[in-house]
Amino acid sequence: MRLSTRLLLIIATCLLPPILCQVVIGWSQWSERKAQIDTLVVHQTELLAADVASIVEGARILLTMTGEIPSVTALEASCPERLARLQEKVPSFAFLAIVDRAGVVRCASDPALTRAGMAPRWAAEAAVAHGFSVGHFAKAGDGAGPVVPFFLDLTGPAMPEGQTLVAGLALNWLAAHLPQLQQNNGTLLSGAVLTVADSSGVVLARNPGYQEFVGKRFPPEARPALTATAPGILRLRSIDQVNRVIGYVPVRVGGSTLVTTAGFEEADLMADVDRAMNRSFLLLGAGAVLAIILTLVVARRFIAQPARALLEAARRWREGDLTARLASTEQVSEFGQIAAAWNDMATGLADRERELREHAEALEARVAERTRELLATNNRLQVEIAERLNTEVALVQSQKLQAVGQLAGGIAHDFNNLLATIQGSLDLLDRSVSAQETRQHAWIERASNAVTRGSQLTRRLLAFSRRRLPSVQSTDVNALITEMVALLGTATLGQRIRICTELAPDLWPVMVEPSQVEAALLNLTLNGRDAMPEGGSLTICTARRVLETAEQNLVAGEYVAISVTDTGTGMSPEVMQRALEPFFTTKGSGGTGLGLSQVQAMVQESGGAVRIQSRAGEGTTIELLLPRASAAAPTATPAPEARVRTGQHTVLLVDDDAEVRQVTADMLRQLECRVITAESGAEALRAFEEAQCRPTVVILDYAMPGMNGVDLALALRRQAFTGPIILATGYADLSGIAAEELAQLSAVLNKPYSISELEMLLMQADTDEGVVLEGAV
C-alpha cells in the first residue's frame, strides 16, 4: 500500500468519528424535538381541556342551582318565567328545560320547546339520564342553532315520578369562545387547531373551520381518542385532510365524556431542526473534501520525496556500498534528522562490529552478576508476598465497609421518602377517625410503629456508613446509663434477665452523640439477651482508663471504658473474628448483622475502639473505649412552653417526590396552614415571586434535580425572605457545605416525620428562638 493511500486512510479514520458524532447528534436533536412536540401538543390540549372542564362545571352548578328552586321542580305556572330569567343571565346556554321520564318537555325557558308534537332528540336522552351527564350533538328545535345538552337527574323520594333538568350549551357560543381563548391565554399557540367533540366523535366546536366541520364525525383513525381514559398523541390525517400531530385529553362528565384535541402540522414544528441538520452535514462534507485535498498536496511534497531518497540509500547499503550518503539539507525536520542518523550509522558500522565482540565478553560477566542479584531479589519478593497477603485481607474488609456505606447512602433517600408518605398518611387517617374507633386507632398505631422501625433501620445504616453528621456533645455516661436501665424493663429484656450496673464515681465525660451511645448500648444489651435464652445476668460497667502508649489504633491518653457482660453462650474464635463485620449474624433470618458493626462505626467515629472477650459457654464482654471530653457535660434545661397559633402561616412546600409533597401538604392543611407547593427549585422561586400572599415558613427537600435544597435556601434569602427555612430530607450529606450556607437553614427535619413534628415546627416558628429539633443547624 502506497504512503499516500495510507495517509488518506488515516484522514478518513480521523474524519469518521466527527461524522458519526454529527449523525448521532442530529438524530438525537431530531428525536428530542419529536418528544418536545409531543409534550407541547399534550400541554396545549390540557389547557383546552381545563377550559372545557370549567364550562362543564359551570353547567353542573347552573343545573344544581336550578334544581333547588321549588317553583321549578314543582312545575308551577311561574316555572317557564324563572327558567327564562336564569337563561338570560347565562347567554352561553341556549335553553333550560325539565323533561319527565316519558321524554316530554314539561317546562322550558323557550315556550316553543313545550309545544305539542315537539320531540327533540335531547329530550329522549334526558329521559334515561342518571346523575350529572352530557348528551350528544343535537338541535335545540325550531331552527335554533346546534347545542350539546347537559343533564341532571332529579329523581328522589320527593319526586317519585322522576324529572331531569337540561341545559343546552350553545355550540355557536362555544365556537366563538375558542378563538377568544387563544387570544386571551398566552400559553395557547395561535397555530393550534382546537376541537371539542362528544363521546361518539361528533365535532361540537372547532377553531378554525367551525361552520365547515360542526356536526361531522372524527375519521376512523381518531377512534382511539374517543375511548381513551388518559391524555395521548396521534399522528394522522385530520378531518380537513391535513397531516397533523394530534393531542387528545378526555374530560369526564359524570358517566360520560367530552373529548378535547389540539393539532399541529408537524412539518412546520420540525423545519428548524431539518434546516440545521442539512447545514451541518454540508459543512462537514466540505471540510472532509478540503482535508483530503490538502493531505495529498502536503504528502507529495514533504513526505513522498524524502521517503524515496531514504529507500534509495537503504538499497545501496544493502548491496554493500557503505560509502553512500544522504544529502541532509533539512536539519530541523524529522526526515533531515533521519538522514543524518543514517549517515552516522554507515560510518559506525565497522566500529559496532568490533564493539560487539567486546560486549560478548562483558556480557558473560554481567550474567553471572545478575544471577546473584536475582537470588537476592527473589528472597525479598517472598517477604513482600507475605506482607501483601496481609494487606489484601485488610483491603477486603475495607471494601466491605465501603460497599455498605454506598448501599446505605443510595437507599436512604428513596426509602425515607416512602416512609414519609406512609407516616403522613397514617397521621391524617388517625386524625380523621373518631376517638370511639379504638380498633382502627390500634391498627394505625401498629402501622406507625412499623414505620418507626423502618426509620430506625435506615438511621442505623446511615450511622454505620457515616452518611449522617452526628450532633456530638460532652456527655455524662453514668447518667445516660442510669436513664437507660430505668427504661430497660422486662418488656425489653424479659423476666429471666437480671440487669446490674457498676458505675465508676467521678467518671470523666465523653464527646459523643448521646443518641448514638444509647443505640449502641441497646444493641449490646439486646445481643446479650439473645445470648441467654434460658435467662442470666447482664452487667453494665464504667471505668476510667489511661493509655500510656498507643495501642489498637488508639493514641495515648485518657479514655472512658463502657463494658457490657453477659453470662450467655459466648462466641467461638471464628465468630469473634467476624463479629464486627457488616451483615454477619448468627441469628439466621431474625438478625440484620448491623448491630455490632454499627456500634464499631460509632465508636471509631468518636476516636475510640471496641474490644471483645468471649469464650464458648462462658459468656461475652464487649468493651467500648471513648476519648475523654475536655468540657463537662451540660445540664438539661426545660423546654419552652409551646404557643399554638393555628392558621397563621403560609407554607412554601418544595419536594420533587409527588407523593411526599401531597401528603405533607395535606398535613399542613390539617394544621390550618395555607400551602404553596412546588416540585423543583425553579418552580419554587417562581411561586415565591408570584404569590399574592408571601410564605412565612419554607419547608424544602435537599436532593432535587437542578437545584438542591441548600441552593434554593440561598436563593430565597437573596430574595429577602427572612422566615424559617426547614430542610426536610431522608438523606442529606451536608459535610461538604460551607458553614455560612448552612447558617441560612433554621432546622433539618429527618424523614419520615409526623404531623406532630410539623405542628411543633409551626409553634416554634412563632417564637424568636428559632426551630429546635434533631439535626438543628
PDB file of C-alpha atoms in Angstrom, residues 336-520:
ATOM      1  CA  GLY A 336      16.666  15.566   7.823  1.00  0.00           C
ATOM      2  CA  GLN A 337      17.360  14.093  11.258  1.00  0.00           C
ATOM      3  CA  ILE A 338      16.787  10.561   9.900  1.00  0.00           C
ATOM      4  CA  ALA A 339      19.222  11.231   7.034  1.00  0.00           C
ATOM      5  CA  ALA A 340      21.908  12.460   9.437  1.00  0.00           C
ATOM      6  CA  ALA A 341      21.336   9.433  11.681  1.00  0.00           C
ATOM      7  CA  TRP A 342      21.622   7.013   8.732  1.00  0.00           C
ATOM      8  CA  ASN A 343      24.876   8.678   7.654  1.00  0.00           C
ATOM      9  CA  ASP A 344      26.259   8.234  11.161  1.00  0.00           C
ATOM     10  CA  MET A 345      25.081   4.613  11.099  1.00  0.00           C
ATOM     11  CA  ALA A 346      27.056   3.874   7.935  1.00  0.00           C
ATOM     12  CA  THR A 347      30.177   5.439   9.435  1.00  0.00           C
ATOM     13  CA  GLY A 348      29.889   3.481  12.667  1.00  0.00           C
ATOM     14  CA  LEU A 349      29.044   0.031  11.312  1.00  0.00           C
ATOM     15  CA  ALA A 350      32.688  -1.098  11.456  1.00  0.00           C
ATOM     16  CA  ASP A 351      33.093   0.223  14.975  1.00  0.00           C
ATOM     17  CA  ARG A 352      29.914  -1.599  16.010  1.00  0.00           C
ATOM     18  CA  GLU A 353      31.299  -4.944  14.817  1.00  0.00           C
ATOM     19  CA  ARG A 354      34.385  -4.532  16.985  1.00  0.00           C
ATOM     20  CA  GLU A 355      32.329  -3.365  19.950  1.00  0.00           C
ATOM     21  CA  LEU A 356      30.046  -6.391  19.613  1.00  0.00           C
ATOM     22  CA  ARG A 357      32.959  -8.727  20.266  1.00  0.00           C
ATOM     23  CA  GLU A 358      33.930  -6.771  23.341  1.00  0.00           C
ATOM     24  CA  HIS A 359      30.350  -6.726  24.569  1.00  0.00           C
ATOM     25  CA  ALA A 360      30.065 -10.530  24.200  1.00  0.00           C
ATOM     26  CA  GLU A 361      32.887 -10.974  26.685  1.00  0.00           C
ATOM     27  CA  ALA A 362      31.486  -8.439  29.096  1.00  0.00           C
ATOM     28  CA  LEU A 363      28.019  -9.999  28.817  1.00  0.00           C
ATOM     29  CA  GLU A 364      29.119 -13.267  30.393  1.00  0.00           C
ATOM     30  CA  ALA A 365      30.436 -11.417  33.445  1.00  0.00           C
ATOM     31  CA  ARG A 366      27.220  -9.398  33.729  1.00  0.00           C
ATOM     32  CA  VAL A 367      25.088 -12.561  33.505  1.00  0.00           C
ATOM     33  CA  ALA A 368      26.851 -14.062  36.476  1.00  0.00           C
ATOM     34  CA  GLU A 369      26.480 -10.853  38.486  1.00  0.00           C
ATOM     35  CA  ARG A 370      22.822 -10.552  37.529  1.00  0.00           C
ATOM     36  CA  THR A 371      22.168 -14.126  38.672  1.00  0.00           C
ATOM     37  CA  ARG A 372      23.400 -13.263  42.152  1.00  0.00           C
ATOM     38  CA  GLU A 373      21.184 -10.165  42.196  1.00  0.00           C
ATOM     39  CA  LEU A 374      18.124 -12.191  41.130  1.00  0.00           C
ATOM     40  CA  LEU A 375      18.610 -14.600  44.038  1.00  0.00           C
ATOM     41  CA  ALA A 376      18.653 -11.693  46.486  1.00  0.00           C
ATOM     42  CA  THR A 377      15.611 -10.141  44.798  1.00  0.00           C
ATOM     43  CA  ASN A 378      13.718 -13.434  45.000  1.00  0.00           C
ATOM     44  CA  ASN A 379      14.253 -13.557  48.763  1.00  0.00           C
ATOM     45  CA  ARG A 380      12.878 -10.015  49.101  1.00  0.00           C
ATOM     46  CA  LEU A 381       9.856 -10.933  46.947  1.00  0.00           C
ATOM     47  CA  GLN A 382       8.962 -13.800  49.297  1.00  0.00           C
ATOM     48  CA  VAL A 383       8.835 -11.332  52.195  1.00  0.00           C
ATOM     49  CA  GLU A 384       6.792  -8.827  50.161  1.00  0.00           C
ATOM     50  CA  ILE A 385       4.320 -11.558  49.118  1.00  0.00           C
ATOM     51  CA  ALA A 386       3.619 -12.369  52.753  1.00  0.00           C
ATOM     52  CA  GLU A 387       3.111  -8.680  53.539  1.00  0.00           C
ATOM     53  CA  ARG A 388       0.832  -8.283  50.512  1.00  0.00           C
ATOM     54  CA  LEU A 389      -1.405 -11.151  51.662  1.00  0.00           C
ATOM     55  CA  ASN A 390      -1.927  -9.346  54.965  1.00  0.00           C
ATOM     56  CA  THR A 391      -2.637  -6.110  53.112  1.00  0.00           C
ATOM     57  CA  GLU A 392      -5.197  -7.833  50.847  1.00  0.00           C
ATOM     58  CA  VAL A 393      -7.076  -9.156  53.898  1.00  0.00           C
ATOM     59  CA  ALA A 394      -7.294  -5.625  55.293  1.00  0.00           C
ATOM     60  CA  LEU A 395      -8.320  -4.302  51.845  1.00  0.00           C
ATOM     61  CA  VAL A 396     -11.188  -6.819  51.561  1.00  0.00           C
ATOM     62  CA  GLN A 397     -12.507  -5.691  54.945  1.00  0.00           C
ATOM     63  CA  SER A 398     -12.246  -2.039  53.870  1.00  0.00           C
ATOM     64  CA  GLN A 399     -14.089  -2.776  50.619  1.00  0.00           C
ATOM     65  CA  LYS A 400     -16.902  -4.439  52.564  1.00  0.00           C
ATOM     66  CA  LEU A 401     -17.284  -1.344  54.723  1.00  0.00           C
ATOM     67  CA  GLN A 402     -17.221   0.895  51.644  1.00  0.00           C
ATOM     68  CA  ALA A 403     -19.873  -1.250  49.924  1.00  0.00           C
ATOM     69  CA  VAL A 404     -22.165  -0.965  52.958  1.00  0.00           C
ATOM     70  CA  GLY A 405     -21.626   2.793  53.031  1.00  0.00           C
ATOM     71  CA  GLN A 406     -22.538   3.155  49.361  1.00  0.00           C
ATOM     72  CA  LEU A 407     -25.585   0.904  49.841  1.00  0.00           C
ATOM     73  CA  ALA A 408     -26.805   2.927  52.848  1.00  0.00           C
ATOM     74  CA  GLY A 409     -26.383   6.274  51.134  1.00  0.00           C
ATOM     75  CA  GLY A 410     -28.062   5.002  47.975  1.00  0.00           C
ATOM     76  CA  ILE A 411     -31.266   3.648  49.568  1.00  0.00           C
ATOM     77  CA  ALA A 412     -31.710   6.128  52.430  1.00  0.00           C
ATOM     78  CA  HIS A 413     -33.254   8.958  50.387  1.00  0.00           C
ATOM     79  CA  ASP A 414     -35.838   6.885  48.455  1.00  0.00           C
ATOM     80  CA  PHE A 415     -36.675   4.623  51.422  1.00  0.00           C
ATOM     81  CA  ASN A 416     -37.251   7.525  53.792  1.00  0.00           C
ATOM     82  CA  ASN A 417     -39.439   9.248  51.155  1.00  0.00           C
ATOM     83  CA  LEU A 418     -41.614   6.104  51.107  1.00  0.00           C
ATOM     84  CA  LEU A 419     -41.739   6.052  54.909  1.00  0.00           C
ATOM     85  CA  ALA A 420     -42.584   9.781  55.000  1.00  0.00           C
ATOM     86  CA  THR A 421     -45.550   9.203  52.653  1.00  0.00           C
ATOM     87  CA  ILE A 422     -46.789   6.288  54.779  1.00  0.00           C
ATOM     88  CA  GLN A 423     -46.301   8.139  58.111  1.00  0.00           C
ATOM     89  CA  GLY A 424     -48.058  11.286  56.883  1.00  0.00           C
ATOM     90  CA  SER A 425     -50.992   9.291  55.516  1.00  0.00           C
ATOM     91  CA  LEU A 426     -51.304   7.394  58.816  1.00  0.00           C
ATOM     92  CA  ASP A 427     -51.288  10.649  60.812  1.00  0.00           C
ATOM     93  CA  LEU A 428     -54.014  12.135  58.600  1.00  0.00           C
ATOM     94  CA  LEU A 429     -56.019   8.923  58.871  1.00  0.00           C
ATOM     95  CA  ASP A 430     -55.582   8.898  62.661  1.00  0.00           C
ATOM     96  CA  ARG A 431     -56.973  12.439  62.913  1.00  0.00           C
ATOM     97  CA  SER A 432     -59.890  11.636  60.620  1.00  0.00           C
ATOM     98  CA  VAL A 433     -61.025   8.517  62.567  1.00  0.00           C
ATOM     99  CA  SER A 434     -63.254   9.251  65.536  1.00  0.00           C
ATOM    100  CA  ALA A 435     -61.934   8.610  69.039  1.00  0.00           C
ATOM    101  CA  GLN A 436     -64.540   5.871  69.558  1.00  0.00           C
ATOM    102  CA  GLU A 437     -62.987   3.698  66.798  1.00  0.00           C
ATOM    103  CA  THR A 438     -60.418   2.088  69.124  1.00  0.00           C
ATOM    104  CA  ARG A 439     -59.645  -0.849  66.828  1.00  0.00           C
ATOM    105  CA  GLN A 440     -58.897   1.479  63.903  1.00  0.00           C
ATOM    106  CA  HIS A 441     -56.635   3.600  66.117  1.00  0.00           C
ATOM    107  CA  ALA A 442     -54.832   0.436  67.251  1.00  0.00           C
ATOM    108  CA  TRP A 443     -54.232  -0.575  63.620  1.00  0.00           C
ATOM    109  CA  ILE A 444     -52.937   2.908  62.785  1.00  0.00           C
ATOM    110  CA  GLU A 445     -50.620   2.867  65.815  1.00  0.00           C
ATOM    111  CA  ARG A 446     -49.279  -0.567  64.814  1.00  0.00           C
ATOM    112  CA  ALA A 447     -48.525   0.685  61.289  1.00  0.00           C
ATOM    113  CA  SER A 448     -46.876   3.851  62.678  1.00  0.00           C
ATOM    114  CA  ASN A 449     -44.647   1.681  64.882  1.00  0.00           C
ATOM    115  CA  ALA A 450     -43.600  -0.281  61.788  1.00  0.00           C
ATOM    116  CA  VAL A 451     -42.693   2.994  60.029  1.00  0.00           C
ATOM    117  CA  THR A 452     -40.636   3.984  63.096  1.00  0.00           C
ATOM    118  CA  ARG A 453     -38.778   0.664  62.989  1.00  0.00           C
ATOM    119  CA  GLY A 454     -38.057   1.169  59.286  1.00  0.00           C
ATOM    120  CA  SER A 455     -36.749   4.673  60.016  1.00  0.00           C
ATOM    121  CA  GLN A 456     -34.534   3.331  62.804  1.00  0.00           C
ATOM    122  CA  LEU A 457     -33.086   0.703  60.446  1.00  0.00           C
ATOM    123  CA  THR A 458     -32.285   3.408  57.876  1.00  0.00           C
ATOM    124  CA  ARG A 459     -30.639   5.547  60.556  1.00  0.00           C
ATOM    125  CA  ARG A 460     -28.565   2.566  61.631  1.00  0.00           C
ATOM    126  CA  LEU A 461     -27.340   2.157  58.068  1.00  0.00           C
ATOM    127  CA  LEU A 462     -26.563   5.881  57.807  1.00  0.00           C
ATOM    128  CA  ALA A 463     -24.755   5.909  61.147  1.00  0.00           C
ATOM    129  CA  PHE A 464     -22.722   2.853  60.160  1.00  0.00           C
ATOM    130  CA  SER A 465     -21.745   4.337  56.800  1.00  0.00           C
ATOM    131  CA  ARG A 466     -21.074   7.765  58.355  1.00  0.00           C
ATOM    132  CA  ARG A 467     -23.575   9.380  55.987  1.00  0.00           C
ATOM    133  CA  ARG A 468     -25.190  11.286  58.859  1.00  0.00           C
ATOM    134  CA  LEU A 469     -23.499  14.137  60.682  1.00  0.00           C
ATOM    135  CA  PRO A 470     -23.532  13.343  64.456  1.00  0.00           C
ATOM    136  CA  SER A 471     -24.585  16.063  66.897  1.00  0.00           C
ATOM    137  CA  VAL A 472     -21.764  15.442  69.386  1.00  0.00           C
ATOM    138  CA  GLN A 473     -21.662  16.999  72.832  1.00  0.00           C
ATOM    139  CA  SER A 474     -19.996  16.465  76.182  1.00  0.00           C
ATOM    140  CA  THR A 475     -21.981  13.592  77.740  1.00  0.00           C
ATOM    141  CA  ASP A 476     -22.262  12.122  81.251  1.00  0.00           C
ATOM    142  CA  VAL A 477     -22.175   8.381  80.501  1.00  0.00           C
ATOM    143  CA  ASN A 478     -23.216   7.349  84.043  1.00  0.00           C
ATOM    144  CA  ALA A 479     -26.383   9.477  83.856  1.00  0.00           C
ATOM    145  CA  LEU A 480     -27.157   8.151  80.385  1.00  0.00           C
ATOM    146  CA  ILE A 481     -26.784   4.507  81.542  1.00  0.00           C
ATOM    147  CA  THR A 482     -28.907   5.154  84.649  1.00  0.00           C
ATOM    148  CA  GLU A 483     -31.738   6.514  82.494  1.00  0.00           C
ATOM    149  CA  MET A 484     -31.460   3.586  80.074  1.00  0.00           C
ATOM    150  CA  VAL A 485     -31.509   0.945  82.826  1.00  0.00           C
ATOM    151  CA  ALA A 486     -34.700   2.506  84.198  1.00  0.00           C
ATOM    152  CA  LEU A 487     -36.301   2.037  80.775  1.00  0.00           C
ATOM    153  CA  LEU A 488     -34.924  -1.471  80.127  1.00  0.00           C
ATOM    154  CA  GLY A 489     -37.526  -3.492  81.982  1.00  0.00           C
ATOM    155  CA  THR A 490     -38.969  -6.911  81.499  1.00  0.00           C
ATOM    156  CA  ALA A 491     -40.775  -5.701  78.367  1.00  0.00           C
ATOM    157  CA  THR A 492     -37.399  -5.293  76.655  1.00  0.00           C
ATOM    158  CA  LEU A 493     -35.062  -7.853  78.207  1.00  0.00           C
ATOM    159  CA  GLY A 494     -37.569 -10.340  79.637  1.00  0.00           C
ATOM    160  CA  GLN A 495     -38.264 -11.573  83.139  1.00  0.00           C
ATOM    161  CA  ARG A 496     -35.363 -14.064  83.120  1.00  0.00           C
ATOM    162  CA  ILE A 497     -32.690 -11.394  82.628  1.00  0.00           C
ATOM    163  CA  ARG A 498     -31.277  -9.593  85.663  1.00  0.00           C
ATOM    164  CA  ILE A 499     -29.512  -6.318  84.856  1.00  0.00           C
ATOM    165  CA  CYS A 500     -26.827  -4.847  87.124  1.00  0.00           C
ATOM    166  CA  THR A 501     -24.679  -1.713  86.934  1.00  0.00           C
ATOM    167  CA  GLU A 502     -21.237  -0.933  88.301  1.00  0.00           C
ATOM    168  CA  LEU A 503     -20.705   2.759  87.573  1.00  0.00           C
ATOM    169  CA  ALA A 504     -17.391   4.364  88.491  1.00  0.00           C
ATOM    170  CA  PRO A 505     -17.715   7.538  90.623  1.00  0.00           C
ATOM    171  CA  ASP A 506     -16.371  10.813  89.225  1.00  0.00           C
ATOM    172  CA  LEU A 507     -16.392   9.364  85.708  1.00  0.00           C
ATOM    173  CA  TRP A 508     -15.000  11.656  83.002  1.00  0.00           C
ATOM    174  CA  PRO A 509     -17.420  12.997  80.386  1.00  0.00           C
ATOM    175  CA  VAL A 510     -17.020  11.878  76.746  1.00  0.00           C
ATOM    176  CA  MET A 511     -17.587  13.814  73.495  1.00  0.00           C
ATOM    177  CA  VAL A 512     -20.243  11.759  71.652  1.00  0.00           C
ATOM    178  CA  GLU A 513     -23.774  11.975  70.332  1.00  0.00           C
ATOM    179  CA  PRO A 514     -25.952  10.677  73.237  1.00  0.00           C
ATOM    180  CA  SER A 515     -28.481   9.016  70.940  1.00  0.00           C
ATOM    181  CA  GLN A 516     -25.705   7.015  69.254  1.00  0.00           C
ATOM    182  CA  VAL A 517     -24.364   5.803  72.625  1.00  0.00           C
ATOM    183  CA  GLU A 518     -27.918   4.853  73.646  1.00  0.00           C
ATOM    184  CA  ALA A 519     -28.353   2.933  70.383  1.00  0.00           C
ATOM    185  CA  ALA A 520     -25.008   1.163  70.895  1.00  0.00           C
TER     186      ALA A 520
END
